[in-house]
mmCIF file of C-alpha atoms in Angstrom:
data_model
loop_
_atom_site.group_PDB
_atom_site.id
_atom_site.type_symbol
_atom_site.label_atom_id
_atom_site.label_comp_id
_atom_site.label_asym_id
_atom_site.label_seq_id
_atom_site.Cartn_x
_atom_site.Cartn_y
_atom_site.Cartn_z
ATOM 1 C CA UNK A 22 -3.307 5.620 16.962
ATOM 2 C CA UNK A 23 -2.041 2.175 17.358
ATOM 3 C CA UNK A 24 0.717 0.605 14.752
ATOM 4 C CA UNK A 25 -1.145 -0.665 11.282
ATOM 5 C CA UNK A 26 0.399 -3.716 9.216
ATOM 6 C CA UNK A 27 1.377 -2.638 6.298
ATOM 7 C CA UNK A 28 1.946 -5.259 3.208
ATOM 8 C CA UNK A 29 2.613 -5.484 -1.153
ATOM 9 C CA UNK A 30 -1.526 -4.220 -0.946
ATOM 10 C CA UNK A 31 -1.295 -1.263 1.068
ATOM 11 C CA UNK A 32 2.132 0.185 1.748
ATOM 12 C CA UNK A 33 1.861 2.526 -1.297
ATOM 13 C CA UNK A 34 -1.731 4.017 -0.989
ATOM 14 C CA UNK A 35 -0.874 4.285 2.872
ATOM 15 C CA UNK A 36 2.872 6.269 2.019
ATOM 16 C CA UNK A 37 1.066 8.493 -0.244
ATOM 17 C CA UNK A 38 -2.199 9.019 1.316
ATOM 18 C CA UNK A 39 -1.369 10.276 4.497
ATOM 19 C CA UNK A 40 1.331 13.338 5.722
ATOM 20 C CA UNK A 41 3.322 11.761 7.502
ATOM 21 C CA UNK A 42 3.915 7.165 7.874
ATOM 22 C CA UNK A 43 6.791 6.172 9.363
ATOM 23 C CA UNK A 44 7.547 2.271 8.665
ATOM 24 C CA UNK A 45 9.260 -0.003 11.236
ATOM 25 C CA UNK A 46 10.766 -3.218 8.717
ATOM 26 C CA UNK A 47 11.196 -6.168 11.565
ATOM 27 C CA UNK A 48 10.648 -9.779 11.712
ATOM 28 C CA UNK A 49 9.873 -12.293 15.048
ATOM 29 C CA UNK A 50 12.980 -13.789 15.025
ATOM 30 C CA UNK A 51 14.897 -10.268 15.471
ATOM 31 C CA UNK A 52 16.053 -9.269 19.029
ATOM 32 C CA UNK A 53 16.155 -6.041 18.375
ATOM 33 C CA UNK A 54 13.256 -5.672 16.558
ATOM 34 C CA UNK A 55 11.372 -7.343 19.457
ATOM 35 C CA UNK A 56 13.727 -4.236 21.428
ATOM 36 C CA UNK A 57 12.135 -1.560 19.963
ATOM 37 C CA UNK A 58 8.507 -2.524 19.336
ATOM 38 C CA UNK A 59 7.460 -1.124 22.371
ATOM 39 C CA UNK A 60 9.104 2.085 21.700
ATOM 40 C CA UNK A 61 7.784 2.378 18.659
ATOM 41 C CA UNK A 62 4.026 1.631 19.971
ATOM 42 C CA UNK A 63 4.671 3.842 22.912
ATOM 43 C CA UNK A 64 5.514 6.779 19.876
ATOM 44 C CA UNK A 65 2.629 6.028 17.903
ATOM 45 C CA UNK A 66 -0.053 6.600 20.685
ATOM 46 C CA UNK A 67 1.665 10.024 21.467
ATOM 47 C CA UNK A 68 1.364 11.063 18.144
ATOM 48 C CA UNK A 69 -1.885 10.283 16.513
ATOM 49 C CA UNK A 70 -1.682 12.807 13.745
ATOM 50 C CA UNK A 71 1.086 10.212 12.260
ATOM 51 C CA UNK A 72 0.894 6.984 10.580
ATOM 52 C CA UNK A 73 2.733 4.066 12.532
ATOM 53 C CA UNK A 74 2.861 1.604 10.192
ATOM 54 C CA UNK A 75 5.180 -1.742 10.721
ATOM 55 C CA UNK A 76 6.150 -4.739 7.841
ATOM 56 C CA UNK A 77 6.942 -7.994 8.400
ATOM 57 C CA UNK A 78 10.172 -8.993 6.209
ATOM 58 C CA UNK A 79 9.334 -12.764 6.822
ATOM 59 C CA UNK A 80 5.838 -12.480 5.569
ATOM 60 C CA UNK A 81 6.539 -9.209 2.725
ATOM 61 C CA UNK A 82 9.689 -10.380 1.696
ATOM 62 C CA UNK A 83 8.573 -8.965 -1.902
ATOM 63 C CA UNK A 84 8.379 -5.344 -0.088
ATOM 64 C CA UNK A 85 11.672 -5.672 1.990
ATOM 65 C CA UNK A 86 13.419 -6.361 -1.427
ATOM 66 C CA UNK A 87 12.033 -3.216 -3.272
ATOM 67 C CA UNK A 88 12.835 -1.315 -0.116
ATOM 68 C CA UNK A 89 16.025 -2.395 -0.017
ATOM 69 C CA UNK A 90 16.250 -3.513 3.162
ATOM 70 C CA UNK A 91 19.281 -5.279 4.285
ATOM 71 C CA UNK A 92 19.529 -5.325 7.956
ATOM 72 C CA UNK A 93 16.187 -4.892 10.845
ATOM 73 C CA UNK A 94 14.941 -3.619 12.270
ATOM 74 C CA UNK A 95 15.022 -0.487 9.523
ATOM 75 C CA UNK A 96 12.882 2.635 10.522
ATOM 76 C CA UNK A 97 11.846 4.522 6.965
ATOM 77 C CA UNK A 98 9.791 7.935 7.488
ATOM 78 C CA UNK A 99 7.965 9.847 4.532
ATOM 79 C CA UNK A 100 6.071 13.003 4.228
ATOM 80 C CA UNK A 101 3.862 13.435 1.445
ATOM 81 C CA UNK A 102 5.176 10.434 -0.566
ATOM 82 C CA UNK A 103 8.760 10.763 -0.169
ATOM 83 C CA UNK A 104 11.772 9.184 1.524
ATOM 84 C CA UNK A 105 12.949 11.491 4.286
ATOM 85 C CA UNK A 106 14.344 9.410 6.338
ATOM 86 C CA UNK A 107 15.889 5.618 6.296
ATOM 87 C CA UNK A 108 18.343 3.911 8.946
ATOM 88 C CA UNK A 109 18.806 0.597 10.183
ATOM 89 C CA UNK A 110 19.083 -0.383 14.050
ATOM 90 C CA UNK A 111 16.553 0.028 16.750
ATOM 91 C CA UNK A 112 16.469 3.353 18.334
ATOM 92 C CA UNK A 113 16.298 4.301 21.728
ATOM 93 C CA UNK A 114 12.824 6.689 22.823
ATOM 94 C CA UNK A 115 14.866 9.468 23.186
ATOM 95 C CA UNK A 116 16.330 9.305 19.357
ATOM 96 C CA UNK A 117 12.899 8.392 17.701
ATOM 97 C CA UNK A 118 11.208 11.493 19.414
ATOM 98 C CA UNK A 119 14.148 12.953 17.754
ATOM 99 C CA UNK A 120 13.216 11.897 14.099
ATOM 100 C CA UNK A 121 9.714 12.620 14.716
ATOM 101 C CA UNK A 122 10.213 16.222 15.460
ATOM 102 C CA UNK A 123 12.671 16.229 12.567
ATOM 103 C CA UNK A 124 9.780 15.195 9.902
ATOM 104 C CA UNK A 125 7.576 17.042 11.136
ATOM 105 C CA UNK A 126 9.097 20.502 11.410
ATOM 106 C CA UNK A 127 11.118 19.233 7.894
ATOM 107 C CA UNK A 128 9.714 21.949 4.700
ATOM 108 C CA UNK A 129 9.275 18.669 2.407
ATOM 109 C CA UNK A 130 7.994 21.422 -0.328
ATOM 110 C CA UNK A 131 11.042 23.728 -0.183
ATOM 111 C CA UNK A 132 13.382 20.944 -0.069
ATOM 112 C CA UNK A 133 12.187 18.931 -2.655
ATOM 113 C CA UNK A 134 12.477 22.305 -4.434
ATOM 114 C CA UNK A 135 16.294 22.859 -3.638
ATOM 115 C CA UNK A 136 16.992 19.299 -4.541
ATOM 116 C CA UNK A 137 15.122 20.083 -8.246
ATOM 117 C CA UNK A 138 17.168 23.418 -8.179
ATOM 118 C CA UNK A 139 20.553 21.109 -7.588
ATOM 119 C CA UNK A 140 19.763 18.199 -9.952
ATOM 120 C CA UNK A 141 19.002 20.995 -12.584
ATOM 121 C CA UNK A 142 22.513 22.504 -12.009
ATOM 122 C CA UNK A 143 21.428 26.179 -10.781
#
């Protein structure tokens, strides 16, 4: 499935409709945003079952804030609604078929479950 723009309008019902959306934050000006756009395109044909969605920080500044992003590119991944994964830089094919696997195989149920079971102190 090929990347989708995401924006203020429809990052949220896209995060929490869907299994799995991974986010790519870049902007134009960004050399290694521009880097890793075809990786990231190349990854979201091979893996139609997941949401490739990208933001523009020039044009959703708004967004970038309340995502706190501070440097781009920034790759964010959820699963069912929820921050798994966040880092900033542009990955290399090898390394993003690396975080792929890791959402996907990740038990977002029975660790959101130990993570309730830490916060609660038992």
């Amino acid at each position: 499935m090929p990347t989708v723009e995401l924006g203020a309008e429809n990052f949220e019902s896209t995060v929490t409709d869907n299994e799995i959306v991974l986010v790519d934050f870049w902007a134009s000006w960004c050399g290694p945003c521009r880097q890793f756009s075809p990786i990231y395109d190349a990854a979201s044909e091979e893996h139609p079952e997941i949401v490739f969605g990208k933001v523009n920080t020039e044009a959703e500044q708004a967004l970038a804030g309340a995502a706190n992003i501070t440097s781009i590119p920034t790759l964010m991944a959820f699963k069912k609604g929820n921050l798994v994964f966040s880092q900033p830089g542009a990955l290399p094919a090898p390394a993003l078929k690396q975080v792929i696997d890791a959402v996907v195989d990740l038990d977002i149920d029975k660790a959101l479950a130990e993570q309730a079971s830490k916060e609660s102190g038992e």
